[in-house]
Coordinates of C-alpha atoms in Angstrom, one line a residue:
X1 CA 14.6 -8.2 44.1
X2 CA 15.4 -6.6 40.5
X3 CA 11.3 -5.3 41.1
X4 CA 11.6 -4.4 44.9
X5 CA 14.7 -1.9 44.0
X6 CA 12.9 -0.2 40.7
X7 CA 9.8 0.3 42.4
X8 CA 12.4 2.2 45.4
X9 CA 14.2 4.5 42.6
X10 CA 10.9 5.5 41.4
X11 CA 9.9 6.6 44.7
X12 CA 12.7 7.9 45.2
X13 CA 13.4 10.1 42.8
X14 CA 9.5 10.9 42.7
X15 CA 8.7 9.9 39.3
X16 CA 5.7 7.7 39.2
X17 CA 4.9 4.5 38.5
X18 CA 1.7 5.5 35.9
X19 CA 1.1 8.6 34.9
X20 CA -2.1 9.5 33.8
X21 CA -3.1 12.3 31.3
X22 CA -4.3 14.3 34.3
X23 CA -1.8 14.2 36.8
X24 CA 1.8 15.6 36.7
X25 CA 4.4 13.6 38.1
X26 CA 5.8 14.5 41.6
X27 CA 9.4 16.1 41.4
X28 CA 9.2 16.9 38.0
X29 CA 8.9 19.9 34.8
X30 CA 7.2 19.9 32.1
X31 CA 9.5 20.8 29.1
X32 CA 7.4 19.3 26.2
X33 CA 3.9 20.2 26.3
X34 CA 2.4 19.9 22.8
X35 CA -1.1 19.7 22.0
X36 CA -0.9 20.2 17.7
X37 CA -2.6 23.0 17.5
X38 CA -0.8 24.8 15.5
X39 CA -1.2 24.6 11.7
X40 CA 2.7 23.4 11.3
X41 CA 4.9 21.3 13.6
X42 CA 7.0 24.0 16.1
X43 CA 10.4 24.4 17.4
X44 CA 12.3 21.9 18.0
X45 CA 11.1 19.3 15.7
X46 CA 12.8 17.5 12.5
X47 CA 11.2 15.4 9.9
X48 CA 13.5 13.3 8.2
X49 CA 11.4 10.7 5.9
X50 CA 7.7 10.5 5.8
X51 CA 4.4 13.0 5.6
X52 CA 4.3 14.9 8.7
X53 CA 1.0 17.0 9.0
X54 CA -1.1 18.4 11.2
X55 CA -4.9 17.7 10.9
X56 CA -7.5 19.3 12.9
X57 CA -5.5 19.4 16.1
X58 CA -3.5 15.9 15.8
X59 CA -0.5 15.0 13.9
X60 CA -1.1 12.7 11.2
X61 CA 2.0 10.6 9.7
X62 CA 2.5 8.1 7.2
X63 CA 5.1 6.6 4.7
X64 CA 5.9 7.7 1.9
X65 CA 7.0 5.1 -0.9
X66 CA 10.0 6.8 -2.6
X67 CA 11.3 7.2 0.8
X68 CA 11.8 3.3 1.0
X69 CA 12.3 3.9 4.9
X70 CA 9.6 3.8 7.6
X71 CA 8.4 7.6 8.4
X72 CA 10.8 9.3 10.8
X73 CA 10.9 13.0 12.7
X74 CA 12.7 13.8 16.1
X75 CA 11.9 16.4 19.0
X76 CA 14.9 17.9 20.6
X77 CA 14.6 17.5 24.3
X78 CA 17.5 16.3 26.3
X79 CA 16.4 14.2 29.3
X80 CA 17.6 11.4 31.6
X81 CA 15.5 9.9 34.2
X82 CA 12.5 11.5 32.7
X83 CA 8.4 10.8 32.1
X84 CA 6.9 10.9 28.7
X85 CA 3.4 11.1 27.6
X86 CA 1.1 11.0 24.3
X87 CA -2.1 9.5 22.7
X88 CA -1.8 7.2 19.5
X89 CA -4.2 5.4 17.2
X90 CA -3.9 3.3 14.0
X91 CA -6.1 4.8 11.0
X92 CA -6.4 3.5 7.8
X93 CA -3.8 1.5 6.7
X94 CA -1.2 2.5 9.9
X95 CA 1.1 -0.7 10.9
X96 CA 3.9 0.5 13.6
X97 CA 4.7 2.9 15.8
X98 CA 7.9 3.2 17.6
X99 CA 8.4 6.1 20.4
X100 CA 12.0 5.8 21.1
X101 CA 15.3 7.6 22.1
X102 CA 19.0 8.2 20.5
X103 CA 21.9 8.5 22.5
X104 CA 24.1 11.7 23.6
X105 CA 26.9 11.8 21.1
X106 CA 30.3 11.2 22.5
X107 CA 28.5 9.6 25.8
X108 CA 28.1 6.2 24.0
X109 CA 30.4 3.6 21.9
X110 CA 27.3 3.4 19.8
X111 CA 25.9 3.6 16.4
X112 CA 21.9 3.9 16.0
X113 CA 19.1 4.5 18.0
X114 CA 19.1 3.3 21.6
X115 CA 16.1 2.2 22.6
X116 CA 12.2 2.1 21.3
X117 CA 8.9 1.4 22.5
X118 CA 7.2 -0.3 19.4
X119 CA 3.3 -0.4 18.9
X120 CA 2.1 -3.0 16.5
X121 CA -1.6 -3.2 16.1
X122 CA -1.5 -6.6 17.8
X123 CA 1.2 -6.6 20.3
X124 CA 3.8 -4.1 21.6
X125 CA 7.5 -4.2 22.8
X126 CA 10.1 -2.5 24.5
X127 CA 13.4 -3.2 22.0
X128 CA 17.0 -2.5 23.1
X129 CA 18.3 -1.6 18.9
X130 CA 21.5 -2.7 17.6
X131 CA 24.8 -1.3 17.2
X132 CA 25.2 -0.8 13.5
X133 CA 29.2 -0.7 14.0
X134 CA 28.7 -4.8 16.2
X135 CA 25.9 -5.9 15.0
X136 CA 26.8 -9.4 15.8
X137 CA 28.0 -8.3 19.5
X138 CA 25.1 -5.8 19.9
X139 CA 21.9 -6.8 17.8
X140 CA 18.9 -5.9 18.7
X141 CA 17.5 -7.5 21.7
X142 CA 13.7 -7.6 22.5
X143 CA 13.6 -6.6 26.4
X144 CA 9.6 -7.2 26.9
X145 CA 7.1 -8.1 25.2
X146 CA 3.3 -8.2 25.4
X147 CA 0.4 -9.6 22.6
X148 CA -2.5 -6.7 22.6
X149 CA -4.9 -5.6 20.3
X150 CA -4.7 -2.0 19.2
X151 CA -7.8 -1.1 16.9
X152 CA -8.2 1.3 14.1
X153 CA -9.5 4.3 15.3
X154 CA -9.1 3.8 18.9
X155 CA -7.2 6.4 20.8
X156 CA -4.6 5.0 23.5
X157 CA -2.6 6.6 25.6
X158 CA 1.3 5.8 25.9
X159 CA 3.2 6.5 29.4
X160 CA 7.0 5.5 29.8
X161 CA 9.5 6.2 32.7
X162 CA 12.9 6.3 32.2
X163 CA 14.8 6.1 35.3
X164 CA 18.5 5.1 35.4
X165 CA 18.6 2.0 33.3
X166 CA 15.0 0.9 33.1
X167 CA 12.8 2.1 31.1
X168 CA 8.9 1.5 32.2
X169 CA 5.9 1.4 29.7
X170 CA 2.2 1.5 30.3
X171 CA -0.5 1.9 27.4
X172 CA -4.0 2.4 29.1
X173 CA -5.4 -0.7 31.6
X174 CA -2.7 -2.8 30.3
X175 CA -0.2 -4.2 32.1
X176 CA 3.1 -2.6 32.0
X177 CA 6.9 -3.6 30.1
X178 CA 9.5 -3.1 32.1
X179 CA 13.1 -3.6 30.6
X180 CA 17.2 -2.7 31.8
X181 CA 20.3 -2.4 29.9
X182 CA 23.1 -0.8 30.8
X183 CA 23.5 2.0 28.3
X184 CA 20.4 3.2 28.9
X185 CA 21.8 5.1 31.6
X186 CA 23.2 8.2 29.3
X187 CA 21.4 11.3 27.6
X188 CA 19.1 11.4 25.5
X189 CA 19.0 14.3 23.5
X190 CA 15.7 13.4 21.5
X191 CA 13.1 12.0 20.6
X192 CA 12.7 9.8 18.1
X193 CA 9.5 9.1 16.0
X194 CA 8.7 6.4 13.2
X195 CA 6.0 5.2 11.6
X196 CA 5.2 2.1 9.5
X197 CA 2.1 2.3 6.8
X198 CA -0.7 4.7 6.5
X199 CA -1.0 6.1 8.9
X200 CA -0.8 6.9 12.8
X201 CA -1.7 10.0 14.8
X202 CA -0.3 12.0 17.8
X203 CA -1.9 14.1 19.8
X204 CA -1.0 15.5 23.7
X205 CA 2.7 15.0 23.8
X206 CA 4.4 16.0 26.9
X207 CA 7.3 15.1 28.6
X208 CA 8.6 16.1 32.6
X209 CA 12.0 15.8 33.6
X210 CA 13.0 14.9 37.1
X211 CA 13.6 18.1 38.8
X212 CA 17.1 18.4 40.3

């Protein structure tokens, strides 16, 4: 039943079920539409640990050890029921990548992120994180989960929905996470990047927001 009525909201609201890197979804505006071609990172973006750089036309991140934290940059871009888009790969010594979303101050009882996608290189995840202030009440809770293989130097292409409080993932031909929580209903006024290891890339980043 829980399927029947997310599969209905999508429809309805015209946001798709997959996305590809082709095709716009119906309803929708593109408000992130960033292909690294620039020599620096643009508006709207904040590194906050990590190297962040742009290398012939992708962005390449990776740790850095005096950091002692996983790298980590944001996009400003409030959405809500929302598509995202972008290409990833592991190179060289790259672990994790998470592609996730902090809630709208003052909309949430919250500390910490709210939700990630996380790409290991052999499995991936949608993960509901924990409330830093009820950690025992709120920890973080693994939604879906899915074994994969993700190769070095393979280019993949990450799709996820957001639509009320589901969130739907799809990485190329495989098949998709879907996962629901409550607070996953609010704002999100970013998003949120992090990287484990040396290194991953980015490239094609776009996001459309459900046209009102």
């Amino acid at each position: 039943m829980k399927i029947y009525l997310l599969l209905c909201g999508l429809l309805t609201f015209g946001l798709p079920l997959y996305s590809s890197a082709e095709d716009a979804p119906a309803n929708s505006e593109l408000v992130v539409d960033d292909a690294f071609d620039n020599a620096e990172l643009g508006k709207g973006w904040s590194v906050n640990t990590g190297d962040w750089k742009i290398v012939d036309g992708v962005l390449r991140v990776k740790e850095l050890e005096q950091d002692k934290h996983s790298a980590a940059a944001r996009h400003v871009i409030e959405t809500g029921n929302a598509t995202y888009q972008l290409r990833f790969r592991f190179v060289e010594e790259g672990k994790t990548l998470h592609f996730g979303f902090d809630p709208k101050k003052g909309e949430l009882k919250k500390r910490g992120h709210l939700f990630s996608v996380v790409i290991n290189r052999d499995s991936w995840q949608i993960l509901k994180h924990v409330d830093k202030d009820r950690p025992k009440e709120e920890p973080n809770e693994v939604l879906a989960k899915q074994t994969a293989n993700f190769e070095v130097g393979t280019w993949h292409t990450l799709n996820v929905t957001t639509l009320g409080d589901t969130v739907t993932a799809h990485i190329d031909g495989k098949e998709p996470l879907t996962g629901s929580h409550p607070s996953f209903t609010v704002a999100k006024p970013t998003l949120v990047f992090r990287c484990i290891g040396d290194g991953v890339e980015i490239d094609d980043l776009k996001v459309w927001k459900q046209a009102k």
